[in-house]
Amino acid sequence: MTRSEFKELLDSGFVFLDGATGTNLQNAGMPTGVCPEQWILENREIMVQLQKDFVDAGTQILYAPTFTANRLKLGDYGLEDRLRQMNIDLVAISKEAAAGRALVAGDMTMTGRQLYPMGTMMFEELVDIYKEQAEALIAGGCDLFVIETMMSLQETRAAILAIREICDLPVIASLTFEADGRTLFGTNPEAAMITLQSLGADVVGMNCSTGPDGMIENIEKMYSVANVPVLAKPNAGLPQIDKEGKTFYPTSPGDFAAEGRKLIEAGARVLGGCCGATPEHIRRLVEMARSTEPKPVRTEKRRMLSSERAFVEITLDGMLQIIGERINPTGKKKLQAELREGSLDLVRDFARMQEEDGAEILDVNMGTNGIDEKEMMLKAVYEVTQVSDCPLCIDSSFPEVIEEALRIYPGRALINSISWESEKFERLIPIAQKYGAMFVFLPVSDEGIPATQEEKHAIIHAALEECAKRGIAKEDIVVDGLVATVGADPEAALHCTDTFAHCKNDLGLATVCGLSNISFGLPERSFVNMAFLVMAIKSGLTLAIANPSQELLMNAAAATDMLLAREGSDIKYITRAQKYKEAHAGDPKPGSAPAGGAGAAGSGAAGSASGNSTAVNPVYKAVMNGEKTKIIKLCETELSLGTKPDDIISLYLIPAINEVGDLFDKQKYFLPQLIASAGTMEKAIAHLEPMIEKKEGSGPVETVVIATVEGDVHDIGKNLVALMLRNYGYRVIDLGKDVPAEMIIRTALEENASVVGLSALMTTTMMRMKDVVEEAAEKGYKGKIIIGGAAVTSSFAEEIGADGYSRDAAECVQLVKKLLSDNI
């Protein structure tokens, strides 16, 4: 099926998907612990009948049972060499069931391996893994692709790129969200939609996660920024246990359909069911939809950028938005020196500081001599995306550097810049289209910088016309005003403001400029920059590339927006004014002497011998910021100041990781920051522990055995739990994934473990947790059993007789501490 044909299908009204595969096959006799794809091939008639029933119920797109048929997942069963034929044969099963009455989607999902920098797998390796499976699915004759149950936006990007680089079949992308409205890696629904639709997904939505009622808010958020149809494929509720100890899904077909109507009202156009959804659930859903109309797919484009965890909208009539300029080695000798040494510490610091100071987008430029710019740009993108939620502006003179950065960037970026020079335009425009990026347009032609305003505007018009021919919307373009120095051209500022006004009022284009160019070569440049900024904002400037730590500039921008009566600008100005007043409360009045003498700033500080309070101690801050490269050196500095190794742990490391956990709970930190901080602390403890003298009579270290239960091969959350528990001094025995109940309890008894921790991502494997509880009772294990995982709930823990439930790694540490203290 072509993408245009698929669009016609989507435009015609609702499109209905199938329901659950795993839970229905388990009810039909598929045991746990087997390779699902292999079992289906050995019992193909069961799969054919299930999918025929879905088609009879109204399903228009069947998911081929190829969910985990990639190299890594099949490798867990020693079947990776059969990948191609298995995918072909599994598509054939769905083709037989469809019998021409439904389309067949090649189904792909996560590999279970973490991507760099949180894990060891590199992005290109993952793309190759997805390409391998996609090629096999194409060979099998799939009509389109679905990428589903994705927890990582970056992995979803890898799968879409893999498919797009080998074919032009339609692609559906579907993520699973936690109870807090974000994916496991912290992506919100809007950022997911903005990123994936710009990358070329034909449908974007969510599946699994929860029942229909729990999806409504996220679907609304996706629809609010969508230019493609929104998908909703919920579970039939969250699993529960009946009196006989069997798992069931509580949402009946009738209730499923009734709640499905609310999803339609929220904006869902592509509908189906996930875990627990039977053909009858789909039948009732289809019947319900006959009496309603889908909400329209929005055609108007909005200027939106995204990072992995946030998004920014650029509006022509909104407040001025700042692109932070500091991650650029030009004129910064210290940054140049660090980059030549391979250090990115300053880059990380600049990213954090600029976001704190009010930048909404961060420009990243690695152009300096003595380094491999492409290699350093990739490293910088990895580092900045770990410490900041701001979308990035990828800034380079070399198209190959821009392309490599866009490829690994987990969001929708802004390119800085594409000019009207023939070679650069022809090279970079396809790159912008492939990766769905917005771009800064520099009105410079093969003849160089335009000599007149008329020539500059003619270039802008010509580029706009050419972009329209290539399917690029004007909302994807931000015009650079080409700021020259007023010292050389007295009318430089007037020319720029004329361009800003023309672009906004006549062409409907966003604009940007580098403010500081206007004052080059003049004394007291900040005054000139500030005056120019006020003029530019009044003329229609949309974005400014500037240093957000310049208070005069930022406060002038806020005041100007307020005077122009822009929405929200009054509150923004008042907030900035209050912060300015607080920051300068202790400043001496003109002519007065500084209060307190030279040493006053450090007097009375509690903490180490270095005079630092806990919150500002460098070791504490390094853990908070996930500074793995700095932590050993900082610990050594603290030791040289006389702080004992165990005091560094108790005064700085543990309080810091506790604060990280609190920020994680408050959704101010997300999984990448949690992993970075935990890894930093682990490195510090490994360095300090050999120096700590063991005290006589100190109690034994408590042991925790953890495992992902039998049949489940997901271990991201479990691995983080292990890391966090080790950081708190527990002896952790990690048995890995797909571990039978008997092995878990045998190890717990042999190792005298105080706690057993169980993880399960899939609803189809949750019941194996109950097996472990029963095995513990049978074998006389007296320790505590705790559980966690995406679909697991506290009520489920009570139902199976577990001692506790934790939502995440930070909460798990507190749960273990509480359970063990209760035992004393």
PDB file of N, CA and C in Angstrom, residues 345-396:
ATOM      1  N   ASP A 345      32.798  19.460  29.852  1.00  0.00           N
ATOM      2  CA  ASP A 345      32.279  19.961  31.122  1.00  0.00           C
ATOM      3  C   ASP A 345      31.660  21.348  30.964  1.00  0.00           C
ATOM      4  N   LEU A 346      32.343  22.245  30.254  1.00  0.00           N
ATOM      5  CA  LEU A 346      31.813  23.593  30.062  1.00  0.00           C
ATOM      6  C   LEU A 346      30.549  23.577  29.215  1.00  0.00           C
ATOM      7  N   VAL A 347      30.518  22.678  28.240  1.00  0.00           N
ATOM      8  CA  VAL A 347      29.326  22.556  27.398  1.00  0.00           C
ATOM      9  C   VAL A 347      28.111  22.204  28.254  1.00  0.00           C
ATOM     10  N   ARG A 348      28.291  21.256  29.153  1.00  0.00           N
ATOM     11  CA  ARG A 348      27.196  20.873  30.049  1.00  0.00           C
ATOM     12  C   ARG A 348      26.805  22.040  30.958  1.00  0.00           C
ATOM     13  N   ASP A 349      27.812  22.729  31.491  1.00  0.00           N
ATOM     14  CA  ASP A 349      27.539  23.873  32.372  1.00  0.00           C
ATOM     15  C   ASP A 349      26.772  24.964  31.624  1.00  0.00           C
ATOM     16  N   PHE A 350      27.213  25.269  30.402  1.00  0.00           N
ATOM     17  CA  PHE A 350      26.538  26.295  29.612  1.00  0.00           C
ATOM     18  C   PHE A 350      25.094  25.903  29.318  1.00  0.00           C
ATOM     19  N   ALA A 351      24.875  24.629  29.041  1.00  0.00           N
ATOM     20  CA  ALA A 351      23.517  24.168  28.743  1.00  0.00           C
ATOM     21  C   ALA A 351      22.604  24.383  29.948  1.00  0.00           C
ATOM     22  N   ARG A 352      23.079  23.954  31.109  1.00  0.00           N
ATOM     23  CA  ARG A 352      22.256  24.104  32.326  1.00  0.00           C
ATOM     24  C   ARG A 352      22.006  25.575  32.645  1.00  0.00           C
ATOM     25  N   MET A 353      23.072  26.363  32.595  1.00  0.00           N
ATOM     26  CA  MET A 353      22.948  27.776  32.987  1.00  0.00           C
ATOM     27  C   MET A 353      22.016  28.536  32.054  1.00  0.00           C
ATOM     28  N   GLN A 354      22.129  28.283  30.767  1.00  0.00           N
ATOM     29  CA  GLN A 354      21.291  29.012  29.809  1.00  0.00           C
ATOM     30  C   GLN A 354      19.820  28.659  29.966  1.00  0.00           C
ATOM     31  N   GLU A 355      19.538  27.390  30.238  1.00  0.00           N
ATOM     32  CA  GLU A 355      18.143  27.013  30.468  1.00  0.00           C
ATOM     33  C   GLU A 355      17.613  27.697  31.727  1.00  0.00           C
ATOM     34  N   GLU A 356      18.428  27.703  32.781  1.00  0.00           N
ATOM     35  CA  GLU A 356      18.020  28.369  34.024  1.00  0.00           C
ATOM     36  C   GLU A 356      17.803  29.872  33.820  1.00  0.00           C
ATOM     37  N   ASP A 357      18.579  30.477  32.922  1.00  0.00           N
ATOM     38  CA  ASP A 357      18.499  31.920  32.704  1.00  0.00           C
ATOM     39  C   ASP A 357      17.398  32.323  31.727  1.00  0.00           C
ATOM     40  N   GLY A 358      16.703  31.345  31.159  1.00  0.00           N
ATOM     41  CA  GLY A 358      15.549  31.692  30.330  1.00  0.00           C
ATOM     42  C   GLY A 358      15.639  31.363  28.864  1.00  0.00           C
ATOM     43  N   ALA A 359      16.731  30.730  28.410  1.00  0.00           N
ATOM     44  CA  ALA A 359      16.785  30.302  27.006  1.00  0.00           C
ATOM     45  C   ALA A 359      15.764  29.198  26.782  1.00  0.00           C
ATOM     46  N   GLU A 360      15.101  29.246  25.644  1.00  0.00           N
ATOM     47  CA  GLU A 360      14.117  28.213  25.328  1.00  0.00           C
ATOM     48  C   GLU A 360      14.629  27.240  24.282  1.00  0.00           C
ATOM     49  N   ILE A 361      15.678  27.616  23.571  1.00  0.00           N
ATOM     50  CA  ILE A 361      16.342  26.782  22.578  1.00  0.00           C
ATOM     51  C   ILE A 361      17.833  26.984  22.787  1.00  0.00           C
ATOM     52  N   LEU A 362      18.632  25.931  22.581  1.00  0.00           N
ATOM     53  CA  LEU A 362      20.075  26.048  22.761  1.00  0.00           C
ATOM     54  C   LEU A 362      20.795  25.819  21.434  1.00  0.00           C
ATOM     55  N   ASP A 363      21.580  26.805  21.029  1.00  0.00           N
ATOM     56  CA  ASP A 363      22.416  26.665  19.843  1.00  0.00           C
ATOM     57  C   ASP A 363      23.660  25.859  20.223  1.00  0.00           C
ATOM     58  N   VAL A 364      24.011  24.871  19.395  1.00  0.00           N
ATOM     59  CA  VAL A 364      25.193  24.045  19.647  1.00  0.00           C
ATOM     60  C   VAL A 364      26.110  24.146  18.435  1.00  0.00           C
ATOM     61  N   ASN A 365      27.286  24.718  18.642  1.00  0.00           N
ATOM     62  CA  ASN A 365      28.272  24.899  17.590  1.00  0.00           C
ATOM     63  C   ASN A 365      29.619  24.405  18.111  1.00  0.00           C
ATOM     64  N   MET A 366      30.272  23.537  17.350  1.00  0.00           N
ATOM     65  CA  MET A 366      31.567  22.990  17.758  1.00  0.00           C
ATOM     66  C   MET A 366      32.671  23.376  16.787  1.00  0.00           C
ATOM     67  N   GLY A 367      32.483  24.483  16.076  1.00  0.00           N
ATOM     68  CA  GLY A 367      33.440  24.891  15.050  1.00  0.00           C
ATOM     69  C   GLY A 367      34.659  25.577  15.605  1.00  0.00           C
ATOM     70  N   THR A 368      35.737  24.843  15.725  1.00  0.00           N
ATOM     71  CA  THR A 368      37.028  25.432  16.112  1.00  0.00           C
ATOM     72  C   THR A 368      38.139  24.541  15.575  1.00  0.00           C
ATOM     73  N   ASN A 369      39.330  25.099  15.415  1.00  0.00           N
ATOM     74  CA  ASN A 369      40.428  24.291  14.871  1.00  0.00           C
ATOM     75  C   ASN A 369      40.997  23.367  15.938  1.00  0.00           C
ATOM     76  N   GLY A 370      41.648  22.324  15.498  1.00  0.00           N
ATOM     77  CA  GLY A 370      42.299  21.399  16.418  1.00  0.00           C
ATOM     78  C   GLY A 370      41.413  20.277  16.922  1.00  0.00           C
ATOM     79  N   ILE A 371      40.161  20.168  16.406  1.00  0.00           N
ATOM     80  CA  ILE A 371      39.276  19.077  16.816  1.00  0.00           C
ATOM     81  C   ILE A 371      38.580  18.503  15.592  1.00  0.00           C
ATOM     82  N   ASP A 372      38.017  17.313  15.745  1.00  0.00           N
ATOM     83  CA  ASP A 372      37.143  16.727  14.736  1.00  0.00           C
ATOM     84  C   ASP A 372      35.743  17.261  15.019  1.00  0.00           C
ATOM     85  N   GLU A 373      35.291  18.234  14.225  1.00  0.00           N
ATOM     86  CA  GLU A 373      34.043  18.924  14.534  1.00  0.00           C
ATOM     87  C   GLU A 373      32.846  17.971  14.567  1.00  0.00           C
ATOM     88  N   LYS A 374      32.800  17.037  13.637  1.00  0.00           N
ATOM     89  CA  LYS A 374      31.658  16.123  13.596  1.00  0.00           C
ATOM     90  C   LYS A 374      31.616  15.241  14.836  1.00  0.00           C
ATOM     91  N   GLU A 375      32.750  14.686  15.192  1.00  0.00           N
ATOM     92  CA  GLU A 375      32.815  13.834  16.380  1.00  0.00           C
ATOM     93  C   GLU A 375      32.436  14.621  17.634  1.00  0.00           C
ATOM     94  N   MET A 376      32.941  15.842  17.741  1.00  0.00           N
ATOM     95  CA  MET A 376      32.665  16.643  18.929  1.00  0.00           C
ATOM     96  C   MET A 376      31.205  17.112  18.949  1.00  0.00           C
ATOM     97  N   MET A 377      30.629  17.369  17.781  1.00  0.00           N
ATOM     98  CA  MET A 377      29.220  17.752  17.723  1.00  0.00           C
ATOM     99  C   MET A 377      28.338  16.612  18.231  1.00  0.00           C
ATOM    100  N   LEU A 378      28.626  15.390  17.823  1.00  0.00           N
ATOM    101  CA  LEU A 378      27.837  14.244  18.285  1.00  0.00           C
ATOM    102  C   LEU A 378      27.952  14.099  19.799  1.00  0.00           C
ATOM    103  N   LYS A 379      29.160  14.233  20.317  1.00  0.00           N
ATOM    104  CA  LYS A 379      29.346  14.139  21.765  1.00  0.00           C
ATOM    105  C   LYS A 379      28.583  15.252  22.484  1.00  0.00           C
ATOM    106  N   ALA A 380      28.620  16.442  21.915  1.00  0.00           N
ATOM    107  CA  ALA A 380      27.927  17.579  22.538  1.00  0.00           C
ATOM    108  C   ALA A 380      26.414  17.361  22.553  1.00  0.00           C
ATOM    109  N   VAL A 381      25.864  16.837  21.460  1.00  0.00           N
ATOM    110  CA  VAL A 381      24.419  16.566  21.416  1.00  0.00           C
ATOM    111  C   VAL A 381      24.044  15.557  22.489  1.00  0.00           C
ATOM    112  N   TYR A 382      24.827  14.499  22.623  1.00  0.00           N
ATOM    113  CA  TYR A 382      24.556  13.507  23.667  1.00  0.00           C
ATOM    114  C   TYR A 382      24.596  14.151  25.054  1.00  0.00           C
ATOM    115  N   GLU A 383      25.608  14.976  25.287  1.00  0.00           N
ATOM    116  CA  GLU A 383      25.770  15.564  26.612  1.00  0.00           C
ATOM    117  C   GLU A 383      24.670  16.583  26.925  1.00  0.00           C
ATOM    118  N   VAL A 384      24.388  17.448  25.978  1.00  0.00           N
ATOM    119  CA  VAL A 384      23.410  18.517  26.230  1.00  0.00           C
ATOM    120  C   VAL A 384      22.014  17.940  26.428  1.00  0.00           C
ATOM    121  N   THR A 385      21.659  16.929  25.653  1.00  0.00           N
ATOM    122  CA  THR A 385      20.318  16.358  25.804  1.00  0.00           C
ATOM    123  C   THR A 385      20.145  15.625  27.128  1.00  0.00           C
ATOM    124  N   GLN A 386      21.240  15.278  27.774  1.00  0.00           N
ATOM    125  CA  GLN A 386      21.149  14.642  29.084  1.00  0.00           C
ATOM    126  C   GLN A 386      20.876  15.653  30.203  1.00  0.00           C
ATOM    127  N   VAL A 387      21.340  16.890  30.018  1.00  0.00           N
ATOM    128  CA  VAL A 387      21.261  17.852  31.124  1.00  0.00           C
ATOM    129  C   VAL A 387      20.242  18.957  30.910  1.00  0.00           C
ATOM    130  N   SER A 388      19.694  19.064  29.706  1.00  0.00           N
ATOM    131  CA  SER A 388      18.742  20.144  29.430  1.00  0.00           C
ATOM    132  C   SER A 388      17.540  19.616  28.664  1.00  0.00           C
ATOM    133  N   ASP A 389      16.370  20.205  28.935  1.00  0.00           N
ATOM    134  CA  ASP A 389      15.156  19.859  28.210  1.00  0.00           C
ATOM    135  C   ASP A 389      14.913  20.768  27.008  1.00  0.00           C
ATOM    136  N   CYS A 390      15.760  21.774  26.817  1.00  0.00           N
ATOM    137  CA  CYS A 390      15.561  22.706  25.707  1.00  0.00           C
ATOM    138  C   CYS A 390      15.795  22.019  24.362  1.00  0.00           C
ATOM    139  N   PRO A 391      14.948  22.275  23.363  1.00  0.00           N
ATOM    140  CA  PRO A 391      15.258  21.814  22.005  1.00  0.00           C
ATOM    141  C   PRO A 391      16.558  22.442  21.516  1.00  0.00           C
ATOM    142  N   LEU A 392      17.208  21.779  20.556  1.00  0.00           N
ATOM    143  CA  LEU A 392      18.512  22.237  20.096  1.00  0.00           C
ATOM    144  C   LEU A 392      18.448  22.883  18.730  1.00  0.00           C
ATOM    145  N   CYS A 393      19.355  23.829  18.531  1.00  0.00           N
ATOM    146  CA  CYS A 393      19.615  24.459  17.244  1.00  0.00           C
ATOM    147  C   CYS A 393      20.992  23.971  16.804  1.00  0.00           C
ATOM    148  N   ILE A 394      21.038  23.146  15.772  1.00  0.00           N
ATOM    149  CA  ILE A 394      22.291  22.536  15.320  1.00  0.00           C
ATOM    150  C   ILE A 394      22.988  23.509  14.378  1.00  0.00           C
ATOM    151  N   ASP A 395      24.177  23.947  14.777  1.00  0.00           N
ATOM    152  CA  ASP A 395      24.850  25.081  14.132  1.00  0.00           C
ATOM    153  C   ASP A 395      26.202  24.640  13.583  1.00  0.00           C
ATOM    154  N   SER A 396      26.324  24.605  12.257  1.00  0.00           N
ATOM    155  CA  SER A 396      27.602  24.252  11.642  1.00  0.00           C
ATOM    156  C   SER A 396      27.640  24.752  10.208  1.00  0.00           C
TER     157      SER A 396
END
